[in-house]
Coordinates of C-alpha atoms in Angstrom, one line a residue:
M1 CA 139.7 -90.7 180.3
N2 CA 139.6 -89.5 176.7
Q3 CA 136.0 -90.4 175.9
L4 CA 133.5 -89.1 173.3
D5 CA 129.8 -89.4 173.5
L6 CA 128.4 -89.1 170.0
L7 CA 124.7 -88.3 169.7
I8 CA 123.1 -88.7 166.2
P9 CA 119.4 -87.9 166.1
F10 CA 117.3 -89.8 163.5
A11 CA 120.1 -92.3 162.8
L12 CA 117.4 -95.0 163.3
P13 CA 115.0 -94.9 160.3
P14 CA 111.3 -95.9 160.6
A15 CA 111.0 -99.7 161.1
E16 CA 108.9 -100.1 158.0
L17 CA 111.5 -98.5 155.8
A18 CA 114.7 -99.7 157.6
R19 CA 115.4 -102.9 155.6
D20 CA 115.2 -101.2 152.2
L21 CA 117.1 -98.1 153.3
L22 CA 119.9 -100.1 154.9
R23 CA 120.2 -102.3 151.9
Q24 CA 121.2 -99.2 149.9
C25 CA 123.4 -97.6 152.5
Q26 CA 127.2 -97.5 152.2
A27 CA 128.4 -96.8 155.8
P28 CA 131.3 -99.2 156.5
A29 CA 132.7 -97.3 159.5
L30 CA 129.3 -97.2 161.2
A31 CA 128.8 -100.9 160.4
M32 CA 132.2 -101.7 162.1
L33 CA 131.3 -99.7 165.2
L34 CA 127.9 -101.3 165.5
G35 CA 129.2 -104.8 164.8
R36 CA 132.2 -104.7 167.2
G37 CA 130.7 -102.5 169.9
R38 CA 128.7 -103.5 173.0
A39 CA 125.1 -102.5 172.6
A40 CA 122.8 -101.9 175.6
P41 CA 119.2 -103.1 175.3
R42 CA 117.2 -100.9 172.9
Q43 CA 115.0 -98.3 174.5
S44 CA 111.5 -97.9 173.1
H45 CA 109.7 -94.5 173.4
D46 CA 106.1 -93.5 173.1
P47 CA 105.6 -92.3 169.5
F48 CA 103.2 -89.7 170.9
S49 CA 105.6 -88.3 173.4
R50 CA 105.8 -84.5 173.4
A51 CA 109.6 -84.7 172.9
L52 CA 111.7 -86.9 170.7
P53 CA 114.1 -89.5 172.2
H54 CA 117.2 -87.5 171.7
E55 CA 115.6 -84.5 173.3
H56 CA 114.7 -86.5 176.4
W57 CA 118.2 -88.0 176.5
L58 CA 119.8 -84.5 176.4
A59 CA 117.4 -83.2 179.1
Q60 CA 118.2 -86.1 181.4
R61 CA 121.9 -86.0 180.6
F62 CA 122.2 -82.3 181.6
G63 CA 120.1 -82.6 184.7
L64 CA 117.0 -80.6 183.7
P65 CA 114.0 -81.3 186.0
A66 CA 112.3 -84.5 185.2
T67 CA 109.1 -84.2 183.1
A68 CA 106.6 -86.8 182.0
Q69 CA 106.7 -88.2 178.5
D70 CA 103.7 -86.1 177.8
C71 CA 105.6 -82.8 178.3
S72 CA 108.6 -81.2 176.6
P73 CA 111.9 -80.7 178.5
A74 CA 112.0 -77.7 180.9
A75 CA 114.6 -75.9 178.8
A76 CA 113.3 -72.3 178.6
T77 CA 115.3 -70.6 181.4
A78 CA 118.5 -72.6 180.6
L79 CA 118.2 -71.4 177.0
M80 CA 117.5 -67.8 178.1
Q81 CA 120.7 -67.8 180.1
R82 CA 122.7 -68.9 177.0
L83 CA 121.1 -66.1 175.0
G84 CA 122.1 -63.4 177.5
H85 CA 118.9 -63.2 179.7
A86 CA 118.7 -64.1 183.4
P87 CA 115.1 -64.0 184.6
D88 CA 114.8 -63.1 188.3
G89 CA 111.5 -64.9 188.8
G90 CA 108.4 -66.5 187.3
H91 CA 107.7 -69.4 184.9
W92 CA 109.0 -69.1 181.3
F93 CA 108.4 -70.7 178.0
V94 CA 110.2 -70.8 174.7
L95 CA 108.4 -69.3 171.7
H96 CA 109.3 -69.9 168.0
P97 CA 107.9 -67.9 165.1
A98 CA 106.4 -70.7 163.0
H99 CA 104.7 -71.8 159.8
I100 CA 101.5 -73.9 159.9
H101 CA 100.0 -75.0 156.7
V102 CA 96.7 -76.7 155.7
A103 CA 96.9 -80.4 154.7
R104 CA 93.9 -82.4 153.4
D105 CA 91.9 -82.2 156.6
H106 CA 94.2 -80.8 159.3
L107 CA 96.9 -78.3 160.1
V108 CA 100.6 -79.2 160.0
L109 CA 103.6 -77.5 161.6
T110 CA 106.6 -77.0 159.3
D111 CA 110.0 -77.8 160.7
I112 CA 111.2 -74.4 162.0
G113 CA 114.7 -75.1 160.8
Q114 CA 113.5 -74.7 157.2
L115 CA 112.0 -71.2 157.7
Q116 CA 115.2 -69.1 156.9
L117 CA 114.0 -66.3 159.2
E118 CA 116.4 -63.3 159.2
E119 CA 117.1 -61.1 162.2
E120 CA 115.4 -58.0 160.7
E121 CA 112.3 -60.0 159.8
S122 CA 112.1 -61.5 163.2
R123 CA 112.4 -58.1 164.9
R124 CA 109.6 -56.8 162.8
L125 CA 107.3 -59.7 163.8
F126 CA 108.3 -59.4 167.4
D127 CA 107.5 -55.6 167.5
A128 CA 104.1 -56.3 165.9
A129 CA 103.2 -59.0 168.4
L130 CA 104.6 -57.3 171.5
P131 CA 101.5 -55.2 172.3
L132 CA 99.3 -58.3 172.3
F133 CA 101.4 -59.8 175.1
T134 CA 101.8 -56.7 177.2
E135 CA 98.1 -55.9 177.1
I136 CA 97.4 -59.2 178.9
G137 CA 100.3 -58.9 181.3
H138 CA 102.9 -61.2 179.8
D139 CA 106.5 -60.3 179.4
L140 CA 107.9 -61.1 175.9
V141 CA 111.7 -61.4 175.5
Y142 CA 113.6 -61.5 172.3
G143 CA 116.4 -64.2 172.2
D144 CA 117.4 -64.5 168.6
A145 CA 115.7 -64.6 165.2
R146 CA 114.1 -68.0 165.8
T147 CA 113.8 -67.9 169.6
W148 CA 111.7 -65.7 171.9
F149 CA 110.5 -66.2 175.5
I150 CA 107.2 -65.6 177.3
R151 CA 106.7 -65.3 181.1
A152 CA 103.4 -67.0 182.1
D153 CA 103.4 -67.8 185.8
A154 CA 99.8 -69.0 185.8
W155 CA 100.6 -71.5 183.0
A156 CA 103.0 -73.6 185.1
G157 CA 102.1 -77.2 184.4
L158 CA 101.0 -76.5 180.8
R159 CA 101.9 -79.6 178.8
T160 CA 103.7 -78.6 175.6
S161 CA 105.4 -80.3 172.7
T162 CA 108.8 -79.6 171.1
P163 CA 108.6 -78.3 167.6
S164 CA 110.6 -81.3 166.3
A165 CA 108.1 -83.7 167.9
A166 CA 105.2 -81.9 166.2
S167 CA 106.8 -81.2 162.8
G168 CA 105.0 -82.7 159.9
R169 CA 102.1 -83.9 162.0
N170 CA 98.5 -82.8 162.8
V171 CA 99.1 -80.0 165.2
D172 CA 95.8 -80.7 167.1
I173 CA 97.5 -83.7 168.7
W174 CA 100.5 -81.6 169.9
M175 CA 98.8 -78.4 171.0
P176 CA 99.3 -77.4 174.7
E177 CA 97.0 -78.9 177.3
G178 CA 96.5 -78.0 180.9
P179 CA 96.7 -74.7 182.9
G180 CA 96.5 -71.7 180.5
E181 CA 95.5 -73.8 177.5
L182 CA 92.6 -71.6 176.4
A183 CA 94.4 -68.4 177.2
W184 CA 97.3 -69.6 175.0
R185 CA 95.1 -70.5 172.1
K186 CA 93.4 -67.1 172.2
L187 CA 96.8 -65.3 172.2
Q188 CA 98.1 -67.5 169.4
N189 CA 95.1 -66.7 167.3
E190 CA 95.5 -63.0 167.9
V191 CA 99.2 -63.1 166.9
Q192 CA 98.2 -65.1 163.7
M193 CA 95.6 -62.4 162.8
Q194 CA 98.2 -59.6 163.5
W195 CA 100.8 -61.2 161.3
F196 CA 98.3 -62.0 158.5
A197 CA 98.3 -58.3 157.7
E198 CA 102.1 -57.9 157.7
A199 CA 103.6 -57.0 154.3
L200 CA 106.7 -59.0 155.4
N201 CA 104.9 -62.3 154.8
E202 CA 103.8 -61.3 151.3
Q203 CA 107.4 -60.4 150.5
R204 CA 108.6 -63.8 151.8
E205 CA 106.1 -65.6 149.7
M206 CA 107.2 -63.7 146.6
R207 CA 110.8 -64.9 147.3
G208 CA 109.5 -68.5 147.5
Q209 CA 109.8 -68.6 151.3
K210 CA 107.1 -69.8 153.8
A211 CA 105.0 -67.2 155.6
I212 CA 105.5 -66.8 159.3
N213 CA 101.9 -67.2 160.3
S214 CA 102.0 -68.6 163.8
I215 CA 104.0 -69.2 167.0
W216 CA 104.9 -72.4 168.9
I217 CA 105.3 -72.6 172.7
W218 CA 107.1 -75.3 174.7
G219 CA 109.9 -75.8 177.3
G220 CA 108.2 -74.3 180.4
A221 CA 110.6 -73.9 183.3
D222 CA 110.9 -71.9 186.5
A223 CA 113.5 -69.1 186.7
G224 CA 116.8 -70.4 187.9
V225 CA 116.5 -73.8 186.2
L226 CA 119.9 -74.3 184.5
A227 CA 121.6 -77.2 182.8
Q228 CA 124.3 -79.0 184.8
Q229 CA 127.6 -79.3 183.0
R230 CA 128.4 -82.9 182.5
Y231 CA 131.2 -82.6 179.9
A232 CA 134.7 -81.1 179.6
A233 CA 133.5 -79.7 176.3
S234 CA 130.4 -80.0 174.1
F235 CA 130.2 -79.6 170.3
G236 CA 127.4 -79.3 167.8
L237 CA 124.9 -77.8 170.2
R238 CA 122.7 -75.9 167.8
G239 CA 119.2 -74.5 168.0
W240 CA 117.6 -75.1 171.4
M241 CA 120.4 -77.5 172.4
R242 CA 122.4 -74.4 173.2
A243 CA 120.7 -74.6 176.6
F244 CA 123.3 -77.1 177.4
G245 CA 126.5 -75.2 176.5
D246 CA 128.0 -72.6 174.3
E247 CA 127.7 -73.1 170.6
K248 CA 131.2 -74.5 169.8
P249 CA 131.8 -75.2 166.2
V250 CA 133.7 -78.3 165.2
N251 CA 134.8 -78.7 161.6
S252 CA 136.4 -82.1 161.6
A253 CA 136.8 -85.3 163.6
A254 CA 140.5 -84.6 163.8
Q255 CA 139.8 -81.4 165.8
L256 CA 138.3 -83.6 168.6
G257 CA 141.7 -85.2 169.2
Q258 CA 143.2 -81.9 170.3
S259 CA 141.7 -82.1 173.8
G260 CA 141.0 -84.8 176.3
G261 CA 138.4 -85.6 178.9
H262 CA 134.8 -86.6 178.5
R263 CA 133.3 -84.7 175.6
L264 CA 130.0 -84.6 173.7
L265 CA 129.5 -84.2 170.0
V266 CA 126.0 -83.9 168.5
L267 CA 125.7 -84.5 164.7
D268 CA 122.3 -83.4 163.5
A269 CA 122.8 -83.7 159.8
L270 CA 120.0 -86.3 159.5
T271 CA 117.3 -84.2 161.2
E272 CA 115.9 -82.0 158.5
A273 CA 115.7 -84.9 155.9
A274 CA 114.0 -87.2 158.5
L275 CA 111.4 -84.6 159.5
A276 CA 110.7 -84.0 155.9
E277 CA 110.6 -87.7 155.2
E278 CA 113.1 -87.3 152.3
W279 CA 114.8 -90.7 152.8
G280 CA 117.0 -90.5 149.7
L281 CA 118.5 -87.3 151.2
W282 CA 118.7 -89.0 154.5
L283 CA 120.9 -91.8 153.0
Q284 CA 123.2 -89.2 151.4
H285 CA 123.7 -87.5 154.8
L286 CA 124.3 -90.7 156.6
E287 CA 127.0 -91.7 154.1
Y288 CA 128.5 -88.2 154.6
L289 CA 128.6 -88.7 158.4
D290 CA 130.2 -92.1 157.9
R291 CA 132.9 -90.8 155.6
D292 CA 133.7 -87.5 157.3
W293 CA 133.1 -88.3 161.0
L294 CA 132.8 -91.9 161.9
A295 CA 135.6 -93.2 159.7
P296 CA 138.2 -90.7 161.3
L297 CA 136.9 -91.6 164.8
L298 CA 137.3 -95.2 164.1
V299 CA 140.9 -94.5 163.1
S300 CA 141.4 -92.6 166.4
L301 CA 140.0 -95.6 168.4
R302 CA 142.4 -98.0 166.7
A303 CA 145.3 -95.7 167.3
G304 CA 144.4 -95.2 170.9
T305 CA 144.2 -91.4 170.7
L306 CA 140.5 -91.9 171.5
E307 CA 140.0 -94.4 174.3
A308 CA 136.2 -94.8 174.2
L309 CA 133.3 -93.9 172.0
Q310 CA 129.7 -94.1 173.1
L311 CA 127.3 -93.9 170.2
V312 CA 123.8 -92.7 171.0
L313 CA 121.5 -93.3 168.0
T314 CA 117.9 -92.3 168.1
G315 CA 114.8 -92.4 165.9
A316 CA 111.3 -91.1 166.3
D317 CA 110.3 -93.8 168.8
R318 CA 113.4 -95.7 169.9
S319 CA 117.1 -95.3 170.7
I320 CA 120.2 -97.5 171.1
T321 CA 123.5 -97.0 172.9
V322 CA 126.7 -98.7 171.7
D323 CA 130.0 -98.5 173.6
V324 CA 133.2 -99.0 171.5
T325 CA 136.8 -99.2 172.7
R326 CA 140.1 -100.2 171.1
G327 CA 139.7 -103.6 172.7
S328 CA 136.2 -104.2 171.4
L329 CA 137.4 -103.5 167.9
R330 CA 139.7 -106.6 168.2
R331 CA 136.6 -108.8 168.3
F332 CA 137.3 -110.0 164.7
W333 CA 134.6 -112.7 165.0
R334 CA 132.0 -110.0 165.1
K335 CA 131.1 -109.0 161.5
P336 CA 130.5 -105.3 160.6
S337 CA 126.7 -104.8 160.3
L338 CA 124.1 -102.1 160.1
A339 CA 121.4 -104.4 161.5
G340 CA 121.4 -102.6 164.8
L341 CA 119.8 -99.6 163.0
S342 CA 116.7 -101.6 162.3
A343 CA 116.5 -103.5 165.6

């Protein structure tokens, strides 16, 4: 069957803002898909979960070991595999170079996607931090500029948060808890002090960029934990989502019609604006997605070149799934509506 699952993180705005935002939004293709499609019951999520709804959905969809809502997905070793590393044992975590800033009375983690960290800069920071890890018996592995890995067998069971779940919030609430908690905080503090003296951060600040002044840990998994391939092809897997497949670029909705089977497309254009709470920019990006992606997919459904489309739309604390077929589009008595985004 020629079916596409389309995951759009942060398509559901905060409930308190939804009415005003949707009143301004011009997204006719999305309104048609929501109005004519068959929606499953809305799923509510704990707003203090250590991973966001779309992250839990991906982890479950690709068969990562089940974790509680108070722990991030076990993605470390699957992501290592995609970045060219195959650990032969132990328990591993993902590490991200990060920026934490001082708010009025607490510390806040900045969205790591905004850091613009270059390869050469990341290598310098990695080399500066490496002795701190080896001195206490932890392997540190370089993945790419934004992604490193630490082996910490004694920390298995440490409850960690994804950076997206913690971004823009008081980091105290999202810091690791459980086995190795104190050892991690001590190591994190030592890395912060080491990097404080790095000229690299002064150079970044002179260019108007944020200093890399901390590291973030999450995604603990035993060696050998890999993602299960559920799709004939997956597109738009960027950042840590590469754990679920190769990073295949897709430039247009028309390109998706060139192959069949059950496929996945992730469109994350709303993520950065939502995490920064820039809702005017969020509206612009949603209208772009509607014009450049959803409208062509709607045409494909009507023409029968795409047989079924499953929309998976998430927010910070809820998600909805809507199934759309060529037949459901004939339900002319159902008016196009964006009301499902605020449900």
